[in-house]
Coordinates of C-alpha atoms in Angstrom, one line a residue:
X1 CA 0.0 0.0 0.0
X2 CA 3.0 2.3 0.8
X3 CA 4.7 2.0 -2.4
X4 CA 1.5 2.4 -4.4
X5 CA 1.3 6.0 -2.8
X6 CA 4.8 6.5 -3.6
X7 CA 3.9 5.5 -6.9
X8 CA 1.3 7.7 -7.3
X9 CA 2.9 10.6 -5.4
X10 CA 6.0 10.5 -7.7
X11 CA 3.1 10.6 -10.6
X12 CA 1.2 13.3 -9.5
X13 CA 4.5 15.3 -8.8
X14 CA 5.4 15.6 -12.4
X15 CA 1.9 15.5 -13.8
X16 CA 1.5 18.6 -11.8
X17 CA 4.7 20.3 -13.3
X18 CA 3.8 19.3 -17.0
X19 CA 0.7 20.9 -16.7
X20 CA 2.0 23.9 -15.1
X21 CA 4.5 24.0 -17.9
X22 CA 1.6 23.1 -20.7
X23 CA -0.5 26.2 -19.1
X24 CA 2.2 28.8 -19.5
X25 CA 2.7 27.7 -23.0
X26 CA -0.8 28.4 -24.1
X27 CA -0.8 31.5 -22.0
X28 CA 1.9 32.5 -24.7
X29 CA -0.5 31.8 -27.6
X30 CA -3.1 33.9 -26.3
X31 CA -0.6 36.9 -26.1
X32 CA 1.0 36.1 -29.1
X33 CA -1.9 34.5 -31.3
X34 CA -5.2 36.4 -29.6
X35 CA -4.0 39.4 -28.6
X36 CA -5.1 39.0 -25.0
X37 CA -3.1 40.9 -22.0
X38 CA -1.7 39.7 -18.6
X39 CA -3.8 41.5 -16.5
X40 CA -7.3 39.8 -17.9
X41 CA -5.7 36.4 -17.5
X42 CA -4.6 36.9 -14.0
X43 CA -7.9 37.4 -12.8
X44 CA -10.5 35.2 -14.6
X45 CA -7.6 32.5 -13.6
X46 CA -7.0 33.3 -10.4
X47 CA -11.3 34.0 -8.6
X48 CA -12.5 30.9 -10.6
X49 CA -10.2 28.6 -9.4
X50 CA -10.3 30.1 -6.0
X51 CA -14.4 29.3 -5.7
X52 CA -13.8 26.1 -6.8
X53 CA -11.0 25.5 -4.8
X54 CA -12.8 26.6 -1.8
X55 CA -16.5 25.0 -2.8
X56 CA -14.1 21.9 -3.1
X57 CA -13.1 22.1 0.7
X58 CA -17.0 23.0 1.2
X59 CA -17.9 19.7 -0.1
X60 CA -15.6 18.0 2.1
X61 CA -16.9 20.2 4.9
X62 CA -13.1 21.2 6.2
X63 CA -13.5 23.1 9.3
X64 CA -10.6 25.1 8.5
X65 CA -12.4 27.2 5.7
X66 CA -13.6 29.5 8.3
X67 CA -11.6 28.9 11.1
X68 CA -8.9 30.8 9.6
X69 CA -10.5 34.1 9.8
X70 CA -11.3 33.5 13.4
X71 CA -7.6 34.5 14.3
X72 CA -7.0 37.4 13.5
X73 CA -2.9 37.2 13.2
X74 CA -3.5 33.9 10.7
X75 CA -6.1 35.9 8.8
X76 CA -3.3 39.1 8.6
X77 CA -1.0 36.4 7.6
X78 CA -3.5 35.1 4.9
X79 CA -3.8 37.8 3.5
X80 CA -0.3 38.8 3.3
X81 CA 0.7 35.5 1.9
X82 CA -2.5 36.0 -0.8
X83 CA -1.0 39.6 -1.8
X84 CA 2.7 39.7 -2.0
X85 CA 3.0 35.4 -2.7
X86 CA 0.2 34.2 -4.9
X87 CA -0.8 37.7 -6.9
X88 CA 2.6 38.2 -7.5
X89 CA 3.9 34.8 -8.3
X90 CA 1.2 34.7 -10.9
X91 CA 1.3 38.1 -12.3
X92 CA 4.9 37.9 -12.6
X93 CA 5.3 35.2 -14.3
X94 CA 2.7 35.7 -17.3
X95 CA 4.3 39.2 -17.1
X96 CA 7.4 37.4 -18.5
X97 CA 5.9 35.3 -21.0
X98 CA 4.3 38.1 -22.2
X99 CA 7.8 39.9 -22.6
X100 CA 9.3 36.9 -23.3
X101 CA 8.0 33.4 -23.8
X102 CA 6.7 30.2 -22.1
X103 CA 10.7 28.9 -22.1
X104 CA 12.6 31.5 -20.8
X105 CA 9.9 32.9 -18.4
X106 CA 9.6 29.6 -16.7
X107 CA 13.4 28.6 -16.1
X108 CA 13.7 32.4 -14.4
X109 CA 11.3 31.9 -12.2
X110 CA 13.3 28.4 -11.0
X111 CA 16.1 30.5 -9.8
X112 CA 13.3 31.2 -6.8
X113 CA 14.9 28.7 -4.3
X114 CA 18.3 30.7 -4.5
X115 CA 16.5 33.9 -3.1
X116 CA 15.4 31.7 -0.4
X117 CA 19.0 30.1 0.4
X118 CA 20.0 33.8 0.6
X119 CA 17.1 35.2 2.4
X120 CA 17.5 32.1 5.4
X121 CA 21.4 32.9 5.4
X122 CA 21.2 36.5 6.4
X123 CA 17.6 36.1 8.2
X124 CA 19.6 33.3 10.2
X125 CA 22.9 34.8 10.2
X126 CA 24.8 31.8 8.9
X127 CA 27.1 31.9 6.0
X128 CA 26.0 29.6 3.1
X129 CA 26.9 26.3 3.2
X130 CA 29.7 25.3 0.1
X131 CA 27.0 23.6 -1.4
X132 CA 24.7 26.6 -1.1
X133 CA 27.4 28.9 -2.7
X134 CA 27.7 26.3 -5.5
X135 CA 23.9 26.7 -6.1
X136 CA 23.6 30.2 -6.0
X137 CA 27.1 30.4 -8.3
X138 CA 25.4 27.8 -10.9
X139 CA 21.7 30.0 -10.8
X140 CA 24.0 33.1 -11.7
X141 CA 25.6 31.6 -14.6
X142 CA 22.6 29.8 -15.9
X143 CA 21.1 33.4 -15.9
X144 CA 23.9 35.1 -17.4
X145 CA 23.7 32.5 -20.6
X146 CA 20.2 32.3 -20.8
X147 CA 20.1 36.2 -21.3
X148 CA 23.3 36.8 -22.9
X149 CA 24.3 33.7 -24.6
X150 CA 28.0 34.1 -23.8
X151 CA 28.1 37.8 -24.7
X152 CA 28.0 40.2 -22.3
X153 CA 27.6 43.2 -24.7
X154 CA 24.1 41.9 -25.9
X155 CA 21.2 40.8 -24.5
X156 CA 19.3 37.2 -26.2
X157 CA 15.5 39.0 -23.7
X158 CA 14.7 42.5 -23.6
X159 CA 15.7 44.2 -20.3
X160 CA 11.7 44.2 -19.6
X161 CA 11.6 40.2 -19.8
X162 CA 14.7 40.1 -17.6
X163 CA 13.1 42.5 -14.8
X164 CA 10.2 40.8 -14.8
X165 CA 11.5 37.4 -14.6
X166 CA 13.6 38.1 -11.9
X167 CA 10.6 39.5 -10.3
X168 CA 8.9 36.2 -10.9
X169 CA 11.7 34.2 -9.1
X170 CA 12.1 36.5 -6.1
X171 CA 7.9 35.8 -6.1
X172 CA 8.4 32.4 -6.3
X173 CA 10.5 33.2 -3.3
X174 CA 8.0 34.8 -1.4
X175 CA 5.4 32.2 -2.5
X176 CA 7.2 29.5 -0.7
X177 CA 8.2 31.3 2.6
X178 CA 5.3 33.1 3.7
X179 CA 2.1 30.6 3.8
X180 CA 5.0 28.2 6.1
X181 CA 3.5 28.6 8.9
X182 CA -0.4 29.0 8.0
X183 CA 0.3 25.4 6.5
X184 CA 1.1 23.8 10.1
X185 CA -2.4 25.2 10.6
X186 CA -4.8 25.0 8.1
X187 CA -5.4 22.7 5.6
X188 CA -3.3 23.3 2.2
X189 CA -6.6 23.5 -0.1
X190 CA -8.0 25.8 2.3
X191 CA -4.7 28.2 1.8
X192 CA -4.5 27.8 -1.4
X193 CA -7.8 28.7 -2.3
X194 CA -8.7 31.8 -0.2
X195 CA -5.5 33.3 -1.2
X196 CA -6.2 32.8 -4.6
X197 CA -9.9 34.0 -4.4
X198 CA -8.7 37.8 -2.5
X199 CA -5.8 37.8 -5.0
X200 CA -8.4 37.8 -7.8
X201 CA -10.2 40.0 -5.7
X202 CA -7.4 42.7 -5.7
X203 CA -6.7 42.1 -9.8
X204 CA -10.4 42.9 -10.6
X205 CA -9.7 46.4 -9.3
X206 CA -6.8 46.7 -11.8
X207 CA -8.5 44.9 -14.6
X208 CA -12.2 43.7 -14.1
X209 CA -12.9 40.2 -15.5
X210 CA -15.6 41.4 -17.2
X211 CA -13.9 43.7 -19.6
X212 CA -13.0 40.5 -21.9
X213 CA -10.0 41.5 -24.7
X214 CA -8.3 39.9 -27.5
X215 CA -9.7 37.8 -30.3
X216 CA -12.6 35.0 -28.7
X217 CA -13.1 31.9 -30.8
X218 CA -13.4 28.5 -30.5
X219 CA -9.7 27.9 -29.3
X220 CA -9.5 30.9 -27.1
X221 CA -12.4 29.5 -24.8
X222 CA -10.5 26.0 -24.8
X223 CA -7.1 27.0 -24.4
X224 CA -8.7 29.7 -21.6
X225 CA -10.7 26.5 -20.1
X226 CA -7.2 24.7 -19.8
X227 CA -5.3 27.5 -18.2
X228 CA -7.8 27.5 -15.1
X229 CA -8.8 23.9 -14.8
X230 CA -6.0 21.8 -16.2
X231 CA -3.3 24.4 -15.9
X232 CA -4.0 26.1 -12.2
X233 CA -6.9 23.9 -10.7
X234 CA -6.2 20.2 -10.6
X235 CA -2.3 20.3 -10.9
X236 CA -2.6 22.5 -7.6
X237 CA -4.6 19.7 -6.1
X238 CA -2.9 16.7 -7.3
X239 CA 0.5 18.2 -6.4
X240 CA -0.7 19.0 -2.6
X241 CA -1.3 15.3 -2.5
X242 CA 2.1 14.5 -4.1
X243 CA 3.6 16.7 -1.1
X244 CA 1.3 14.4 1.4
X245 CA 2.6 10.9 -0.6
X246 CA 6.2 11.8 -0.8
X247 CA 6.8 14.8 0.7
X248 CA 7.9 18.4 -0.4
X249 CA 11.4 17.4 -1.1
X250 CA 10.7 14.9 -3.7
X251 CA 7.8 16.8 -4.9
X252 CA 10.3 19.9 -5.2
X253 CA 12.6 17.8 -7.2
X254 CA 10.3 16.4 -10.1
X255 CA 8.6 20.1 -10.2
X256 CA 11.6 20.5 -12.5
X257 CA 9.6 18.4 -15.5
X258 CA 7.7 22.0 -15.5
X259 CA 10.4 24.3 -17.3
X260 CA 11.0 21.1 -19.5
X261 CA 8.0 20.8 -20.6
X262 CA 7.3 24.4 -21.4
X263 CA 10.4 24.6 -23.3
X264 CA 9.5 21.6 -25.5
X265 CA 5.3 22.5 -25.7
X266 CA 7.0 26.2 -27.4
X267 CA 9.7 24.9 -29.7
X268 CA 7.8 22.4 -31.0
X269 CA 4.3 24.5 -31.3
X270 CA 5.5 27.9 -31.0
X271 CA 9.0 28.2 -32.8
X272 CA 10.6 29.5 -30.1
X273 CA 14.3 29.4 -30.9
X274 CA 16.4 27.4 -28.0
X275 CA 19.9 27.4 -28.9
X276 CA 22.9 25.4 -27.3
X277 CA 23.6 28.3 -24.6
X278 CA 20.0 28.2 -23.7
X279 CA 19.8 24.9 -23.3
X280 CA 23.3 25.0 -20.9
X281 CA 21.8 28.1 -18.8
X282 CA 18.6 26.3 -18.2
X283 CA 21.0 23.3 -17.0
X284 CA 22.7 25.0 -14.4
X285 CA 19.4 26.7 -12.9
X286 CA 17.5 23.4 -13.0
X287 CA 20.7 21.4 -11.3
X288 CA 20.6 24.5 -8.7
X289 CA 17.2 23.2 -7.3
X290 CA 18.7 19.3 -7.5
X291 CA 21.6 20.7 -5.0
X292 CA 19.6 22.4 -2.8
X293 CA 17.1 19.7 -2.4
X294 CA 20.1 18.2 -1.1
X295 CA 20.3 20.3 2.1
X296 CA 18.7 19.7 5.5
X297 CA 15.7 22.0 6.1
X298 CA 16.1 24.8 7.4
X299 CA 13.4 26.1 10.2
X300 CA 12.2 29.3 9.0
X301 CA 11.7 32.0 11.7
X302 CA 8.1 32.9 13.2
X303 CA 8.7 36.7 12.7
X304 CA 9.2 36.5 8.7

């Protein structure tokens, strides 16, 4: 019985990251092919898989759907975590595929766990361990190829793409350190999906879902239908049980099937051009993430 939820936790692990990878890659066709914009996205993606998210935990009856708001430093911390970790993980990184592409935006956003090797060193004060320094050196070089191919008098990504990607990975950053301790808490579903519904919330002042854009047809309302059910919704779901079968170590690890899969989804069906430097950059910020799986965790202080 064990190994049959290993099985299916190592499964649902890089299903999970191939359909996070599949949904930024069709997010590039609707900027590229139907003329749609971030913003729009962002928020018709982020309040309908919140409700469903939350409906979901409903069904199940989960006490911790409104238990959470009955503290009022966990509801301060919810909505901290929805703001400055889910809104901006999500905005930044379509930001970058929209500056950028599918590829690039998503190996960016990977160097994420270096920001948070750096952040627990000086939070901690404790220098970097050698294996720490190797990971952070690696994510820097995978960067520096990725955006300049070897040349450091051009760039390969416009300095927007690079500003924004950067952003991403710092969100990514953010992402995973703040909900840390709501988690010990409150059920993961329940987290996940009120801090998705308020950061929907807070994009529909910036760009209201129902001021629809671009060009609507029959594969704009699939590839739309993807991005929230297939591409945010269920791998969400499924990978919070990976986390449960495994653990978020291992599930960490085979998250790394996402930039692969997003690179191949936009050379194959996009064009996008992935030469040999690419392909070495996005190998040293992908092995950064296999060494620092590697390291012990590190406890995370209550006063973030």
């Amino acid at each position: 019985m064990q190994s049959n939820n290993k099985f299916l936790g190592f499964a649902s692990a890089i299903f999970a990251a191939m359909l996070w990878g599949v949904s930024g890659a069709f997010a590039q066709f609707l900027f590229r092919e139907k003329e749609f914009n971030a913003e729009w996205l962002v928020t018709v993606r982020l309040l309908v898989s919140g409700v469903l998210m939350l409906l979901f935990g409903l069904l199940q009856r989960n006490p911790d759907i409104w238990n959470i708001w009955k503290n009022k430093k966990d509801a301060i911390q919810l909505g901290t975590f929805s703001l400055l970790g889910m809104l901006t993980v999500q905005y930044t990184y379509f930001a970058t595929i929209l500056h950028s592409n599918a590829a690039t935006a998503t190996v960016l956003q990977y160097i994420g766990p270096v920001f948070i090797a750096i952040y627990l060193a000086i939070r901690l004060l404790k220098w970097p361990k050698p294996i720490e320094l190797l990971a952070i050196g690696l994510a820097m070089l995978g960067t520096f190829l990725l955006v300049t191919h070897g040349d450091i008098n051009t760039l390969n990504i416009t300095p927007t793409a690079l500003a924004w990607g950067i952003s991403s990975a710092i969100a990514l950053a953010a992402y995973t350190v703040l909900p840390v301790h709501l988690l010990e808490r409150y059920s993961p579903i329940v987290i996940i999906g009120w801090s998705m519904l308020i950061a929907g919330i807070a994009m529909s002042i910036i760009h209201p879902p129902h001021k629809l854009e671009g060009i609507w047809d029959t594969d704009t309302y699939l590839v739309v239908a993807f991005i929230i059910f297939l591409g945010t919704l269920i791998p969400f779901y499924i990978f919070l049980n990976a986390i449960k079968n495994i653990g978020p170590q291992r599930a960490s690890l085979l998250a790394c099937a996402e930039p692969l899969s997003a690179t191949i989804i936009a050379i194959a069906y996009f064009g996008v051009q992935f030469h040999y430097m690419d392909w070495i950059g996005s190998l040293c910020i992908i092995t950064t993430i296999l060494l620092l799986t590697k390291i012990k965790k590190k406890v995370i202080p209550e006063d973030l």
